[in-house]
Short mmCIF file of C-alpha atoms in Angstrom, two decimals:
data_model
loop_
_atom_site.label_atom_id
_atom_site.label_comp_id
_atom_site.label_asym_id
_atom_site.label_seq_id
_atom_site.Cartn_x
_atom_site.Cartn_y
_atom_site.Cartn_z
CA MET G 1 41.36 68.46 7.42
CA LEU G 2 44.00 66.89 5.24
CA THR G 3 47.52 66.64 6.64
CA LYS G 4 50.63 67.21 4.55
CA SER G 5 51.73 63.62 5.07
CA GLN G 6 48.35 62.34 3.81
CA ILE G 7 48.64 64.48 0.68
CA LYS G 8 52.18 63.26 0.15
CA LEU G 9 51.24 59.60 0.58
CA ILE G 10 48.34 59.82 -1.88
CA ASN G 11 50.40 61.59 -4.51
CA ARG G 12 53.11 58.92 -4.21
CA LEU G 13 50.45 56.29 -4.97
CA LYS G 14 50.28 57.57 -8.56
CA GLN G 15 53.48 55.62 -9.11
CA LYS G 16 53.67 51.83 -9.25
CA LYS G 17 56.97 51.77 -7.37
CA PHE G 18 55.43 53.50 -4.36
CA ARG G 19 52.19 51.52 -4.57
CA GLN G 20 54.26 48.35 -4.25
CA GLN G 21 56.38 49.83 -1.47
CA GLU G 22 53.34 50.96 0.54
CA GLY G 23 51.06 48.09 -0.44
CA LEU G 24 48.30 50.61 -1.11
CA PHE G 25 46.28 51.92 -4.07
CA VAL G 26 43.78 54.70 -4.76
CA ALA G 27 40.16 54.46 -5.93
CA GLU G 28 37.91 57.41 -6.73
CA GLY G 29 34.21 58.13 -6.97
CA ILE G 30 31.34 57.21 -4.65
CA LYS G 31 30.13 54.24 -6.70
CA THR G 32 33.54 52.61 -7.14
CA ILE G 33 34.44 53.14 -3.48
CA LYS G 34 31.14 51.61 -2.34
CA GLU G 35 31.78 48.53 -4.49
CA LEU G 36 35.29 48.22 -3.04
CA LEU G 37 34.05 48.70 0.56
CA ASN G 38 31.56 45.94 -0.15
CA SER G 39 34.32 43.47 -1.11
CA THR G 40 37.04 41.53 0.73
CA LEU G 41 39.51 44.39 0.23
CA ASN G 42 40.91 46.08 3.34
CA LEU G 43 40.26 49.79 3.58
CA HIS G 44 43.12 52.07 4.58
CA HIS G 45 41.24 55.41 4.56
CA VAL G 46 38.45 57.33 2.80
CA TYR G 47 38.69 61.07 2.07
CA SER G 48 35.27 62.33 1.13
CA THR G 49 33.08 65.41 0.83
CA GLU G 50 30.18 63.27 2.16
CA SER G 51 30.30 60.73 4.99
CA PHE G 52 30.30 57.01 4.13
CA GLN G 53 29.18 56.32 7.77
CA LEU G 54 32.44 54.54 8.56
CA ASN G 55 34.30 54.41 11.88
CA LYS G 56 35.95 57.65 12.85
CA GLY G 57 39.50 56.49 12.18
CA GLN G 58 38.56 55.28 8.70
CA GLU G 59 37.22 58.44 7.09
CA THR G 60 38.05 62.12 6.87
CA ILE G 61 35.50 64.62 5.61
CA ILE G 62 37.23 67.09 3.33
CA SER G 63 36.25 70.11 1.22
CA GLU G 64 35.97 70.14 -2.60
CA ASN G 65 39.20 72.14 -2.67
CA GLU G 66 41.06 69.59 -0.56
CA LEU G 67 39.77 66.83 -2.83
CA LYS G 68 41.19 68.68 -5.83
CA LYS G 69 44.62 68.59 -4.17
CA ILE G 70 44.66 64.79 -3.91
CA SER G 71 42.47 63.64 -6.82
CA PHE G 72 44.08 62.09 -9.91
CA LEU G 73 41.04 63.10 -12.01
CA LYS G 74 40.45 66.32 -13.93
CA THR G 75 36.94 66.39 -12.47
CA PRO G 76 37.16 64.92 -8.95
CA ASN G 77 34.17 62.84 -7.99
CA LYS G 78 33.25 63.55 -4.34
CA ALA G 79 35.52 60.95 -2.72
CA LEU G 80 38.93 59.28 -2.86
CA ALA G 81 39.82 56.14 -0.96
CA VAL G 82 43.03 54.31 -0.22
CA PHE G 83 42.84 50.51 -0.04
CA GLU G 84 45.38 47.80 0.69
CA ILE G 85 46.61 45.90 -2.35
CA PRO G 86 45.33 42.32 -1.83
CA LYS G 87 47.66 39.33 -1.93
CA GLU G 88 47.89 37.74 -5.38
CA VAL G 89 46.41 34.26 -5.56
CA ASP G 90 48.01 31.48 -7.61
CA VAL G 91 46.21 30.52 -10.80
CA LYS G 92 45.39 27.04 -12.06
CA ALA G 93 44.51 26.61 -15.71
CA ASN G 94 41.66 24.17 -15.08
CA LYS G 95 39.09 26.55 -16.62
CA LEU G 96 39.09 29.34 -19.18
CA ILE G 97 41.53 32.05 -18.23
CA VAL G 98 42.69 35.18 -20.01
CA ALA G 99 46.39 36.07 -20.38
CA LEU G 100 47.67 39.51 -21.36
CA ASP G 101 50.96 39.93 -23.21
CA ALA G 102 52.16 43.52 -22.63
CA VAL G 103 48.82 45.35 -22.69
CA ARG G 104 49.93 48.91 -21.93
CA ASP G 105 46.86 51.12 -21.92
CA PRO G 106 45.18 51.46 -18.49
CA GLY G 107 41.74 51.94 -20.07
CA ASN G 108 42.16 48.70 -22.05
CA LEU G 109 43.24 46.72 -18.97
CA GLY G 110 40.30 48.12 -16.98
CA THR G 111 37.86 47.23 -19.74
CA ILE G 112 39.30 43.71 -20.00
CA ILE G 113 38.95 43.19 -16.22
CA ARG G 114 35.30 44.28 -16.51
CA LEU G 115 34.83 41.89 -19.44
CA CYS G 116 36.34 38.99 -17.44
CA ASP G 117 33.90 39.76 -14.64
CA TRP G 118 30.95 39.78 -17.09
CA PHE G 119 31.95 36.47 -18.66
CA GLY G 120 32.73 34.75 -15.36
CA ILE G 121 36.49 34.55 -15.95
CA SER G 122 37.89 34.52 -12.40
CA ASP G 123 41.60 34.68 -13.24
CA LEU G 124 43.53 37.10 -15.43
CA VAL G 125 47.25 36.51 -15.78
CA CYS G 126 49.46 39.34 -17.01
CA SER G 127 53.03 39.50 -18.29
CA GLU G 128 55.26 41.68 -16.11
CA THR G 129 55.23 44.16 -19.03
CA THR G 130 51.45 44.68 -18.72
CA VAL G 131 50.30 47.94 -17.09
CA ASP G 132 49.76 47.68 -13.31
CA CYS G 133 46.15 46.85 -12.42
CA PHE G 134 46.32 49.19 -9.40
CA ASN G 135 47.07 52.16 -11.65
CA PRO G 136 44.32 54.70 -10.82
CA LYS G 137 43.11 54.81 -14.44
CA VAL G 138 42.70 51.02 -14.46
CA ILE G 139 40.77 51.08 -11.18
CA GLN G 140 38.55 53.80 -12.67
CA ALA G 141 37.81 51.75 -15.80
CA THR G 142 37.07 48.50 -13.96
CA MET G 143 33.94 49.91 -12.30
CA GLY G 144 34.50 47.70 -9.26
CA SER G 145 35.24 44.51 -11.21
CA ILE G 146 38.79 44.49 -9.80
CA THR G 147 37.30 43.02 -6.60
CA ARG G 148 35.93 40.00 -8.43
CA VAL G 149 38.73 39.10 -10.82
CA ASN G 150 42.07 37.76 -9.52
CA VAL G 151 44.83 39.53 -11.46
CA LYS G 152 48.20 37.82 -11.25
CA TYR G 153 51.46 39.19 -12.70
CA LEU G 154 53.94 36.54 -13.70
CA ASP G 155 56.45 35.32 -16.26
CA LEU G 156 53.94 34.61 -19.04
CA GLU G 157 56.18 32.33 -21.12
CA LYS G 158 57.00 30.21 -18.06
CA PHE G 159 53.28 30.04 -17.13
CA LEU G 160 52.24 28.93 -20.63
CA LYS G 161 54.98 26.29 -20.73
CA GLU G 162 54.06 24.89 -17.32
CA ASN G 163 50.34 24.64 -17.90
CA LYS G 164 49.56 21.77 -20.24
CA THR G 165 46.42 23.23 -21.76
CA GLU G 166 45.40 24.71 -25.09
CA VAL G 167 46.66 28.25 -25.68
CA PHE G 168 44.53 30.41 -27.99
CA GLY G 169 45.76 33.51 -29.76
CA ALA G 170 44.19 35.70 -32.46
CA PHE G 171 46.14 36.09 -35.72
CA MET G 172 45.10 37.15 -39.21
CA ASP G 173 45.87 33.63 -40.53
CA GLY G 174 44.05 31.84 -37.71
CA GLU G 175 40.96 29.64 -38.03
CA ASN G 176 37.69 31.58 -38.29
CA VAL G 177 36.57 31.80 -34.66
CA TYR G 178 32.91 31.66 -35.73
CA LYS G 179 33.55 28.18 -37.13
CA SER G 180 35.90 26.89 -34.43
CA THR G 181 34.87 24.52 -31.67
CA LEU G 182 36.02 26.21 -28.52
CA PRO G 183 36.60 24.25 -25.29
CA GLU G 184 35.47 25.18 -21.77
CA LYS G 185 39.02 25.39 -20.52
CA GLY G 186 42.20 26.87 -21.93
CA ILE G 187 44.14 30.10 -22.00
CA LEU G 188 43.15 32.97 -24.29
CA VAL G 189 46.11 35.29 -24.94
CA LEU G 190 45.53 38.94 -25.90
CA GLY G 191 48.50 40.97 -27.13
CA ASN G 192 49.98 44.44 -27.06
CA GLU G 193 48.08 47.37 -28.61
CA ALA G 194 50.70 48.14 -31.26
CA ASN G 195 52.53 44.87 -31.77
CA GLY G 196 50.03 42.15 -30.94
CA ILE G 197 51.27 38.91 -29.37
CA SER G 198 55.07 38.78 -28.99
CA GLU G 199 57.09 36.19 -30.93
CA ALA G 200 58.10 34.31 -27.80
CA VAL G 201 54.49 33.96 -26.69
CA GLU G 202 53.26 33.24 -30.25
CA ALA G 203 55.56 30.20 -30.26
CA LEU G 204 53.56 28.85 -27.31
CA VAL G 205 50.13 29.36 -28.91
CA THR G 206 48.68 25.95 -29.79
CA LYS G 207 45.52 27.17 -31.58
CA ARG G 208 45.53 30.19 -33.89
CA ILE G 209 42.11 31.79 -34.31
CA SER G 210 40.90 34.88 -36.15
CA ILE G 211 37.96 37.26 -36.12
CA PRO G 212 36.79 37.64 -39.74
CA ARG G 213 36.76 41.16 -41.15
CA PHE G 214 33.61 42.20 -43.01
CA GLY G 215 34.68 45.56 -44.34
CA ASP G 216 36.26 46.10 -47.77
CA LEU G 217 39.95 45.64 -48.49
CA GLN G 218 40.77 49.14 -47.31
CA ALA G 219 39.31 48.35 -43.89
CA THR G 220 41.05 48.79 -40.57
CA GLU G 221 43.84 46.30 -40.04
CA SER G 222 43.05 45.44 -36.46
CA LEU G 223 40.54 45.75 -33.67
CA ASN G 224 41.27 47.39 -30.34
CA VAL G 225 42.51 44.71 -27.92
CA ALA G 226 39.53 45.12 -25.57
CA THR G 227 36.95 44.86 -28.37
CA ALA G 228 38.76 41.84 -29.85
CA GLY G 229 38.76 40.31 -26.35
CA ALA G 230 35.02 40.98 -26.05
CA ILE G 231 34.26 39.17 -29.31
CA LEU G 232 36.52 36.21 -28.48
CA LEU G 233 35.17 35.76 -24.92
CA SER G 234 31.65 35.98 -26.30
CA GLU G 235 32.49 33.16 -28.74
CA PHE G 236 33.99 30.99 -25.99
CA LYS G 237 30.95 31.43 -23.78
CA ARG G 238 27.98 31.63 -26.18
CA SER G 239 27.86 28.02 -27.37
CA MET L 1 59.06 77.73 -38.89
CA LEU L 2 55.65 77.96 -37.28
CA THR L 3 53.86 81.30 -37.41
CA LYS L 4 51.82 82.66 -34.53
CA SER L 5 48.65 82.53 -36.58
CA GLN L 6 49.25 78.83 -37.37
CA ILE L 7 49.72 78.05 -33.66
CA LYS L 8 46.56 80.00 -32.85
CA LEU L 9 44.50 78.24 -35.53
CA ILE L 10 45.59 74.77 -34.41
CA ASN L 11 44.90 75.48 -30.74
CA ARG L 12 41.42 76.74 -31.63
CA LEU L 13 40.73 73.40 -33.34
CA LYS L 14 40.69 71.72 -29.92
CA GLN L 15 37.18 73.14 -29.59
CA LYS L 16 34.19 71.86 -31.53
CA LYS L 17 32.80 75.38 -32.01
CA PHE L 18 35.95 76.52 -33.84
CA ARG L 19 36.27 73.25 -35.79
CA GLN L 20 32.79 73.86 -37.15
CA GLN L 21 33.53 77.55 -37.81
CA GLU L 22 36.79 76.78 -39.67
CA GLY L 23 35.63 73.49 -41.22
CA LEU L 24 38.93 71.94 -40.16
CA PHE L 25 40.16 69.24 -37.76
CA VAL L 26 43.50 67.95 -36.45
CA ALA L 27 45.03 64.49 -36.79
CA GLU L 28 48.34 63.40 -35.25
CA GLY L 29 50.97 60.74 -35.81
CA ILE L 30 52.67 59.53 -38.99
CA LYS L 31 50.50 56.43 -39.42
CA THR L 32 47.15 58.17 -38.96
CA ILE L 33 48.16 61.09 -41.20
CA LYS L 34 49.30 58.71 -43.95
CA GLU L 35 45.92 56.92 -43.82
CA LEU L 36 44.11 60.24 -44.03
CA LEU L 37 46.31 61.48 -46.91
CA ASN L 38 45.47 58.26 -48.67
CA SER L 39 41.71 58.92 -48.47
CA THR L 40 39.24 61.29 -50.10
CA LEU L 41 39.81 63.90 -47.36
CA ASN L 42 41.19 67.26 -48.39
CA LEU L 43 44.45 68.22 -46.72
CA HIS L 44 44.82 71.70 -45.33
CA HIS L 45 48.41 71.48 -44.03
CA VAL L 46 50.92 69.08 -42.46
CA TYR L 47 53.36 70.17 -39.74
CA SER L 48 56.00 67.50 -39.36
CA THR L 49 59.50 66.78 -38.09
CA GLU L 50 60.00 64.60 -41.21
CA SER L 51 58.91 65.34 -44.77
CA PHE L 52 55.85 63.58 -46.20
CA GLN L 53 57.11 64.51 -49.70
CA LEU L 54 54.12 66.77 -50.31
CA ASN L 55 53.98 69.97 -52.35
CA LYS L 56 55.76 72.90 -50.77
CA GLY L 57 52.61 74.79 -49.82
CA GLN L 58 51.17 71.71 -48.12
CA GLU L 59 53.81 70.92 -45.53
CA THR L 60 56.03 72.71 -43.05
CA ILE L 61 58.99 70.96 -41.46
CA ILE L 62 59.15 71.88 -37.79
CA SER L 63 61.31 71.04 -34.77
CA GLU L 64 60.32 68.71 -31.92
CA ASN L 65 59.91 71.78 -29.73
CA GLU L 66 57.58 73.45 -32.20
CA LEU L 67 55.54 70.25 -32.41
CA LYS L 68 55.17 70.29 -28.62
CA LYS L 69 53.63 73.76 -28.91
CA ILE L 70 50.83 72.61 -31.21
CA SER L 71 50.33 68.94 -30.28
CA PHE L 72 47.29 67.89 -28.27
CA LEU L 73 49.15 64.80 -27.03
CA LYS L 74 51.30 64.40 -23.95
CA THR L 75 53.86 62.61 -26.11
CA PRO L 76 53.73 64.22 -29.57
CA ASN L 77 54.20 61.76 -32.40
CA LYS L 78 56.39 63.38 -35.11
CA ALA L 79 53.63 65.07 -37.09
CA LEU L 80 50.36 66.97 -36.86
CA ALA L 81 48.07 67.60 -39.81
CA VAL L 82 45.06 69.79 -40.40
CA PHE L 83 42.35 68.40 -42.72
CA GLU L 84 39.07 69.76 -44.00
CA ILE L 85 35.97 68.32 -42.36
CA PRO L 86 34.18 66.39 -45.13
CA LYS L 87 30.56 67.04 -46.01
CA GLU L 88 28.15 64.73 -44.18
CA VAL L 89 26.32 62.28 -46.41
CA ASP L 90 22.67 61.37 -45.89
CA VAL L 91 22.01 57.91 -44.54
CA LYS L 92 19.50 55.36 -45.78
CA ALA L 93 18.55 52.51 -43.48
CA ASN L 94 18.58 49.86 -46.21
CA LYS L 95 21.39 47.91 -44.52
CA LEU L 96 22.67 47.45 -40.97
CA ILE L 97 23.60 50.77 -39.44
CA VAL L 98 24.70 51.74 -35.94
CA ALA L 99 23.11 54.63 -34.01
CA LEU L 100 24.64 56.26 -30.94
CA ASP L 101 22.46 57.85 -28.28
CA ALA L 102 24.64 60.33 -26.35
CA VAL L 103 27.94 58.45 -26.30
CA ARG L 104 30.21 60.96 -24.55
CA ASP L 105 33.66 59.44 -24.27
CA PRO L 106 35.95 60.22 -27.25
CA GLY L 107 37.82 56.91 -26.85
CA ASN L 108 34.54 54.98 -26.99
CA LEU L 109 33.38 56.80 -30.14
CA GLY L 110 36.77 56.23 -31.79
CA THR L 111 36.66 52.53 -30.92
CA ILE L 112 33.09 52.22 -32.24
CA ILE L 113 34.07 53.88 -35.56
CA ARG L 114 36.94 51.38 -35.85
CA LEU L 115 34.49 48.53 -35.09
CA CYS L 116 32.08 49.77 -37.77
CA ASP L 117 34.94 49.77 -40.26
CA TRP L 118 35.91 46.19 -39.27
CA PHE L 119 32.35 44.90 -39.60
CA GLY L 120 31.64 46.73 -42.86
CA ILE L 121 29.11 49.15 -41.35
CA SER L 122 29.37 52.17 -43.66
CA ASP L 123 27.07 54.53 -41.77
CA LEU L 124 27.09 55.61 -38.16
CA VAL L 125 24.35 58.01 -37.04
CA CYS L 126 24.83 59.97 -33.84
CA SER L 127 22.46 61.98 -31.65
CA GLU L 128 23.46 65.65 -31.41
CA THR L 129 24.44 64.87 -27.79
CA THR L 130 27.14 62.41 -28.92
CA VAL L 131 30.77 63.61 -28.72
CA ASP L 132 32.07 65.22 -31.94
CA CYS L 133 33.82 62.71 -34.21
CA PHE L 134 36.41 65.34 -35.17
CA ASN L 135 37.50 65.70 -31.55
CA PRO L 136 41.28 64.98 -31.63
CA LYS L 137 40.93 62.09 -29.14
CA VAL L 138 38.33 60.46 -31.38
CA ILE L 139 40.53 60.84 -34.47
CA GLN L 140 43.41 59.30 -32.49
CA ALA L 141 41.31 56.29 -31.45
CA THR L 142 39.85 55.60 -34.90
CA MET L 143 43.27 54.67 -36.36
CA GLY L 144 42.23 56.00 -39.76
CA SER L 145 38.79 54.36 -39.84
CA ILE L 146 37.16 57.81 -39.81
CA THR L 147 37.92 57.95 -43.54
CA ARG L 148 35.86 54.84 -44.27
CA VAL L 149 32.81 55.31 -42.06
CA ASN L 150 30.26 58.07 -42.76
CA VAL L 151 29.39 59.67 -39.43
CA LYS L 152 26.19 61.68 -39.49
CA TYR L 153 24.88 63.82 -36.60
CA LEU L 154 21.12 64.19 -36.54
CA ASP L 155 17.95 64.21 -34.49
CA LEU L 156 18.02 60.54 -33.52
CA GLU L 157 14.36 60.26 -32.50
CA LYS L 158 13.24 61.81 -35.78
CA PHE L 159 15.57 59.51 -37.75
CA LEU L 160 14.26 56.38 -35.99
CA LYS L 161 10.66 57.45 -36.55
CA GLU L 162 11.19 58.18 -40.24
CA ASN L 163 12.99 54.95 -41.10
CA LYS L 164 10.55 52.07 -41.14
CA THR L 165 13.00 49.37 -40.14
CA GLU L 166 13.68 47.25 -37.05
CA VAL L 167 15.42 49.12 -34.24
CA PHE L 168 17.58 47.00 -31.91
CA GLY L 169 18.64 48.02 -28.42
CA ALA L 170 20.35 46.09 -25.61
CA PHE L 171 18.50 45.88 -22.31
CA MET L 172 18.83 43.52 -19.34
CA ASP L 173 15.33 42.12 -20.04
CA GLY L 174 15.90 41.69 -23.79
CA GLU L 175 15.96 38.43 -25.74
CA ASN L 176 19.25 36.51 -25.46
CA VAL L 177 21.20 37.78 -28.48
CA TYR L 178 22.91 34.39 -28.89
CA LYS L 179 19.48 32.85 -29.55
CA SER L 180 17.98 35.66 -31.63
CA THR L 181 17.65 35.59 -35.38
CA LEU L 182 19.24 38.83 -36.51
CA PRO L 183 18.44 40.36 -39.91
CA GLU L 184 20.88 41.84 -42.45
CA LYS L 185 19.34 45.25 -42.16
CA GLY L 186 18.16 47.38 -39.26
CA ILE L 187 19.42 49.94 -36.80
CA LEU L 188 21.46 48.93 -33.75
CA VAL L 189 21.28 51.59 -31.03
CA LEU L 190 24.06 51.92 -28.44
CA GLY L 191 23.46 54.16 -25.44
CA ASN L 192 25.21 56.55 -23.10
CA GLU L 193 28.05 55.27 -20.86
CA ALA L 194 26.29 56.05 -17.58
CA ASN L 195 22.59 55.96 -18.44
CA GLY L 196 22.28 53.61 -21.39
CA ILE L 197 19.60 54.27 -24.01
CA SER L 198 17.39 57.28 -23.20
CA GLU L 199 13.69 56.81 -22.50
CA ALA L 200 12.65 58.65 -25.66
CA VAL L 201 14.84 56.42 -27.83
CA GLU L 202 13.92 53.28 -25.88
CA ALA L 203 10.29 53.93 -26.85
CA LEU L 204 11.33 53.59 -30.51
CA VAL L 205 13.24 50.31 -30.06
CA THR L 206 11.25 47.52 -31.73
CA LYS L 207 13.44 44.59 -30.66
CA ARG L 208 14.99 44.37 -27.19
CA ILE L 209 18.06 42.14 -27.05
CA SER L 210 20.50 41.27 -24.28
CA ILE L 211 24.02 39.93 -23.89
CA PRO L 212 23.88 37.16 -21.25
CA ARG L 213 26.11 37.58 -18.21
CA PHE L 214 28.13 34.56 -17.16
CA GLY L 215 29.63 35.78 -13.90
CA ASP L 216 28.05 35.24 -10.49
CA LEU L 217 25.31 37.46 -9.05
CA GLN L 218 27.84 39.95 -7.75
CA ALA L 219 29.15 40.51 -11.26
CA THR L 220 29.49 43.81 -13.03
CA GLU L 221 26.16 45.34 -13.97
CA SER L 222 27.10 46.43 -17.45
CA LEU L 223 29.66 46.23 -20.22
CA ASN L 224 31.51 49.21 -21.61
CA VAL L 225 29.52 50.56 -24.61
CA ALA L 226 32.28 49.78 -27.12
CA THR L 227 32.73 46.19 -25.91
CA ALA L 228 28.96 45.64 -25.89
CA GLY L 229 28.89 47.07 -29.44
CA ALA L 230 31.66 44.67 -30.46
CA ILE L 231 29.74 41.63 -29.20
CA LEU L 232 26.45 42.75 -30.80
CA LEU L 233 27.99 43.56 -34.19
CA SER L 234 29.79 40.24 -34.10
CA GLU L 235 26.43 38.52 -33.53
CA PHE L 236 24.76 40.41 -36.40
CA LYS L 237 27.57 39.52 -38.80
CA ARG L 238 28.67 36.00 -37.79
CA SER L 239 25.60 34.08 -38.89
#
């Protein structure tokens, strides 16, 4: 049985303000919840149509109809869990890290977190204007990778100024990334979906790179930020 | 002024069945509509809060409230246009082409069409189980690239059997793509979001490739299909 106060709490967690206030976030789907249970994250509570074999105080078995009342998805997926938001860990730029400058789409952020996990990037720094990584749509898109990548929100300009390392950014006039020698450490900046890297951050980029376009002149003017990130990380790591 | 029959027609175009019956699809947003107007597509009608300077019979100026009634978006973007679905063009595998095996997510298909455009891939063949490329969410995600990539729905197994060319597919046990010699022509198959490439199509793959994973053992088990496609196309083209 779901209580009114549980329903109210979960619905509040749709909003960043309340997630920060409560220190909690929501994850949905058996597979994602299992990955999160299997990590260092602290569980608050699981609401599920099937038992996860947890301690009594940690899970509530609910009906499909009850799940519909609390799920953020159009097609709820058997279970919803509330976890504690972990403490952010400070980031040192002594390896390759990825920095996001105002990435706004939850699906893009989720895909980028998954990419970082694939390419062994342990730290992702985000401007305060980047979408919250505990947004339910981000959690959904990360497929559990959120437990393996440290995401830190900070003043991106200040961070880039303080870390004396090469800062890479993709621009149309940059050096062909396929012909560039890319180091093992540095910061790769990816920009906003509509506007790219902001002027203030661009001024801090020390190495401008570009992904060559092979289509004709009419071709698309840009790649999606997550696909551009995929190609660039692949180039950094493939050597 | 919008008429009831116009509202009804546009709402029907949310569904594939009616798009095929009417031979029409919907595109939204000034930028996307301008790209489509600038292509070989035939316009049916534009409904817009600002004039596109078209002939009288081709556009209707409407209010923000009227746009809300017909828009498929949560935040309508100034204009909605109806275009004719172009005739599909037959595909010859005498160059590099991309084949999709049951890609279901509209955002992924849109991103892959945009990627094809970027990498100069002029033909994209899709299994009949792949999401419709005239789905409004696909059109939104293509950013106009739909006008420059020929998307052909067909019996994928039959197509792969008939075309005597190398068929590439990504599998965990495939050859490291960073060390493979990749030809200028062939068919690159990308699979379903949850299940990857189907068994029937896998049997027709002649060259198994893989994208190496750099994270630790706990790392994510797969990449999103569009990001994997980005990395593979980049490898085919970078040489």
